[in-house]
Amino acid sequence: MTRNDLILVAVLIIFSLVPPMNFDSKKKIAVVKVGGEIVRELDLSEKKIFTVEASGGKNILEVKGGAVRVVEADCPDKICVRRGAIKNLGETIACVPHKILIEVVGE
Ligand SMILES: [Zn+2]
């Protein structure tokens, strides 16, 4: 091996030791508020489905693929269901009839 070969090998070893870059390492949390009070905090890296009970009815939320959405609701307008999934900081889903607000916040 020449000197250059040794340098190449050394560089390859160093790169193999560096962990892969994670550009989206900041953990995202969504808060679920009912009537202005936080009833639940969601880790968006998880995968789950659950029900939020409000005075006027209930909404079924799904957390998947780093996003949260309302999959089912018994509110009259269904605006929250049509809103689709949210995943970016500051995005919200509101269910006005049930006074439910879901907001993506930082950690
Ligand atoms: Zn709704």
PDB file of C-alpha atoms and ligand atoms in Angstrom:
ATOM      1  CA  MET A   1       0.000   0.000   0.000  1.00  0.00           C
ATOM      2  CA  THR A   2       1.167   3.486  -0.792  1.00  0.00           C
ATOM      3  CA  ARG A   3       0.847   6.437   1.503  1.00  0.00           C
ATOM      4  CA  ASN A   4      -2.201   7.639  -0.422  1.00  0.00           C
ATOM      5  CA  ASP A   5      -3.872   4.269   0.022  1.00  0.00           C
ATOM      6  CA  LEU A   6      -3.365   4.544   3.758  1.00  0.00           C
ATOM      7  CA  ILE A   7      -4.904   8.002   3.816  1.00  0.00           C
ATOM      8  CA  LEU A   8      -7.873   6.727   1.825  1.00  0.00           C
ATOM      9  CA  VAL A   9      -8.391   3.838   4.217  1.00  0.00           C
ATOM     10  CA  ALA A  10      -8.148   6.184   7.196  1.00  0.00           C
ATOM     11  CA  VAL A  11     -10.736   8.524   5.665  1.00  0.00           C
ATOM     12  CA  LEU A  12     -13.096   5.633   4.953  1.00  0.00           C
ATOM     13  CA  ILE A  13     -12.797   4.403   8.535  1.00  0.00           C
ATOM     14  CA  ILE A  14     -13.509   7.873   9.918  1.00  0.00           C
ATOM     15  CA  PHE A  15     -16.615   8.238   7.717  1.00  0.00           C
ATOM     16  CA  SER A  16     -17.881   4.826   8.698  1.00  0.00           C
ATOM     17  CA  LEU A  17     -17.719   5.866  12.357  1.00  0.00           C
ATOM     18  CA  VAL A  18     -19.750   9.053  11.883  1.00  0.00           C
ATOM     19  CA  PRO A  19     -23.421   8.348  12.513  1.00  0.00           C
ATOM     20  CA  PRO A  20     -25.782   9.206   9.651  1.00  0.00           C
ATOM     21  CA  MET A  21     -26.964  12.780   9.732  1.00  0.00           C
ATOM     22  CA  ASN A  22     -30.468  13.229  10.977  1.00  0.00           C
ATOM     23  CA  PHE A  23     -31.857  16.462   9.580  1.00  0.00           C
ATOM     24  CA  ASP A  24     -35.164  16.070  11.344  1.00  0.00           C
ATOM     25  CA  SER A  25     -33.881  15.201  14.781  1.00  0.00           C
ATOM     26  CA  LYS A  26     -35.999  17.767  16.598  1.00  0.00           C
ATOM     27  CA  LYS A  27     -38.802  15.914  18.260  1.00  0.00           C
ATOM     28  CA  LYS A  28     -42.250  17.158  17.424  1.00  0.00           C
ATOM     29  CA  ILE A  29     -45.106  17.197  19.843  1.00  0.00           C
ATOM     30  CA  ALA A  30     -48.736  17.981  19.206  1.00  0.00           C
ATOM     31  CA  VAL A  31     -50.970  19.195  21.976  1.00  0.00           C
ATOM     32  CA  VAL A  32     -54.672  18.462  22.071  1.00  0.00           C
ATOM     33  CA  LYS A  33     -56.788  21.097  23.770  1.00  0.00           C
ATOM     34  CA  VAL A  34     -60.419  20.785  24.704  1.00  0.00           C
ATOM     35  CA  GLY A  35     -62.055  24.045  25.714  1.00  0.00           C
ATOM     36  CA  GLY A  36     -58.629  25.698  25.943  1.00  0.00           C
ATOM     37  CA  GLU A  37     -57.142  23.121  28.290  1.00  0.00           C
ATOM     38  CA  ILE A  38     -54.429  20.710  27.250  1.00  0.00           C
ATOM     39  CA  VAL A  39     -55.819  17.215  27.640  1.00  0.00           C
ATOM     40  CA  ARG A  40     -53.113  15.323  25.838  1.00  0.00           C
ATOM     41  CA  GLU A  41     -49.610  15.637  24.451  1.00  0.00           C
ATOM     42  CA  LEU A  42     -48.684  13.518  21.488  1.00  0.00           C
ATOM     43  CA  ASP A  43     -45.269  12.391  20.396  1.00  0.00           C
ATOM     44  CA  LEU A  44     -45.548  12.537  16.622  1.00  0.00           C
ATOM     45  CA  SER A  45     -42.887   9.887  16.174  1.00  0.00           C
ATOM     46  CA  GLU A  46     -45.286   7.327  17.610  1.00  0.00           C
ATOM     47  CA  LYS A  47     -48.025   5.494  15.810  1.00  0.00           C
ATOM     48  CA  LYS A  48     -51.396   5.306  17.466  1.00  0.00           C
ATOM     49  CA  ILE A  49     -55.095   5.935  17.239  1.00  0.00           C
ATOM     50  CA  PHE A  50     -57.138   7.270  20.111  1.00  0.00           C
ATOM     51  CA  THR A  51     -60.341   9.075  20.932  1.00  0.00           C
ATOM     52  CA  VAL A  52     -60.689  12.559  22.348  1.00  0.00           C
ATOM     53  CA  GLU A  53     -63.890  13.052  24.280  1.00  0.00           C
ATOM     54  CA  ALA A  54     -65.419  16.504  24.275  1.00  0.00           C
ATOM     55  CA  SER A  55     -68.685  17.770  25.687  1.00  0.00           C
ATOM     56  CA  GLY A  56     -70.368  17.824  22.279  1.00  0.00           C
ATOM     57  CA  GLY A  57     -69.054  14.503  21.021  1.00  0.00           C
ATOM     58  CA  LYS A  58     -65.837  12.811  20.177  1.00  0.00           C
ATOM     59  CA  ASN A  59     -63.037  12.849  17.632  1.00  0.00           C
ATOM     60  CA  ILE A  60     -60.814   9.963  16.675  1.00  0.00           C
ATOM     61  CA  LEU A  61     -57.227  11.029  16.108  1.00  0.00           C
ATOM     62  CA  GLU A  62     -54.489   9.159  14.353  1.00  0.00           C
ATOM     63  CA  VAL A  63     -50.773   9.754  14.816  1.00  0.00           C
ATOM     64  CA  LYS A  64     -48.743   8.280  11.991  1.00  0.00           C
ATOM     65  CA  GLY A  65     -45.640   9.086   9.981  1.00  0.00           C
ATOM     66  CA  GLY A  66     -44.802  12.167  12.047  1.00  0.00           C
ATOM     67  CA  ALA A  67     -48.227  13.714  11.511  1.00  0.00           C
ATOM     68  CA  VAL A  68     -51.550  13.847  13.277  1.00  0.00           C
ATOM     69  CA  ARG A  69     -55.027  13.975  11.781  1.00  0.00           C
ATOM     70  CA  VAL A  70     -58.653  13.557  12.712  1.00  0.00           C
ATOM     71  CA  VAL A  71     -59.873  10.372  11.078  1.00  0.00           C
ATOM     72  CA  GLU A  72     -63.408  10.476  12.386  1.00  0.00           C
ATOM     73  CA  ALA A  73     -65.618  12.927  14.228  1.00  0.00           C
ATOM     74  CA  ASP A  74     -69.272  13.216  15.044  1.00  0.00           C
ATOM     75  CA  CYS A  75     -69.345  16.982  14.709  1.00  0.00           C
ATOM     76  CA  PRO A  76     -71.812  18.426  12.166  1.00  0.00           C
ATOM     77  CA  ASP A  77     -69.337  20.231   9.902  1.00  0.00           C
ATOM     78  CA  LYS A  78     -66.473  17.679   9.701  1.00  0.00           C
ATOM     79  CA  ILE A  79     -64.058  20.534   9.009  1.00  0.00           C
ATOM     80  CA  CYS A  80     -61.541  18.884  11.335  1.00  0.00           C
ATOM     81  CA  VAL A  81     -61.655  15.659   9.293  1.00  0.00           C
ATOM     82  CA  ARG A  82     -61.355  17.501   5.984  1.00  0.00           C
ATOM     83  CA  ARG A  83     -58.375  19.483   7.308  1.00  0.00           C
ATOM     84  CA  GLY A  84     -56.217  16.378   6.826  1.00  0.00           C
ATOM     85  CA  ALA A  85     -52.915  15.678   8.525  1.00  0.00           C
ATOM     86  CA  ILE A  86     -50.726  18.318  10.132  1.00  0.00           C
ATOM     87  CA  LYS A  87     -47.051  17.953  10.915  1.00  0.00           C
ATOM     88  CA  ASN A  88     -45.342  21.323  10.682  1.00  0.00           C
ATOM     89  CA  LEU A  89     -44.746  23.588  13.652  1.00  0.00           C
ATOM     90  CA  GLY A  90     -47.643  25.936  14.251  1.00  0.00           C
ATOM     91  CA  GLU A  91     -50.160  24.020  12.156  1.00  0.00           C
ATOM     92  CA  THR A  92     -53.508  23.416  13.796  1.00  0.00           C
ATOM     93  CA  ILE A  93     -56.666  21.396  13.389  1.00  0.00           C
ATOM     94  CA  ALA A  94     -59.722  22.948  14.960  1.00  0.00           C
ATOM     95  CA  CYS A  95     -63.016  21.286  15.673  1.00  0.00           C
ATOM     96  CA  VAL A  96     -65.124  24.264  16.573  1.00  0.00           C
ATOM     97  CA  PRO A  97     -68.336  22.389  17.505  1.00  0.00           C
ATOM     98  CA  HIS A  98     -66.379  20.254  19.999  1.00  0.00           C
ATOM     99  CA  LYS A  99     -64.020  23.069  21.094  1.00  0.00           C
ATOM    100  CA  ILE A 100     -61.079  20.832  20.222  1.00  0.00           C
ATOM    101  CA  LEU A 101     -57.800  22.284  18.996  1.00  0.00           C
ATOM    102  CA  ILE A 102     -54.783  20.260  17.938  1.00  0.00           C
ATOM    103  CA  GLU A 103     -51.539  22.143  17.469  1.00  0.00           C
ATOM    104  CA  VAL A 104     -48.049  21.030  16.469  1.00  0.00           C
ATOM    105  CA  VAL A 105     -45.487  22.529  18.811  1.00  0.00           C
ATOM    106  CA  GLY A 106     -41.766  22.074  19.394  1.00  0.00           C
ATOM    107  CA  GLU A 107     -40.460  19.917  22.144  1.00  0.00           C
TER     108      GLU A 107
HETATM  109 ZN    ZN B   1     -65.031  18.647  13.854  1.00  0.00          ZN
END
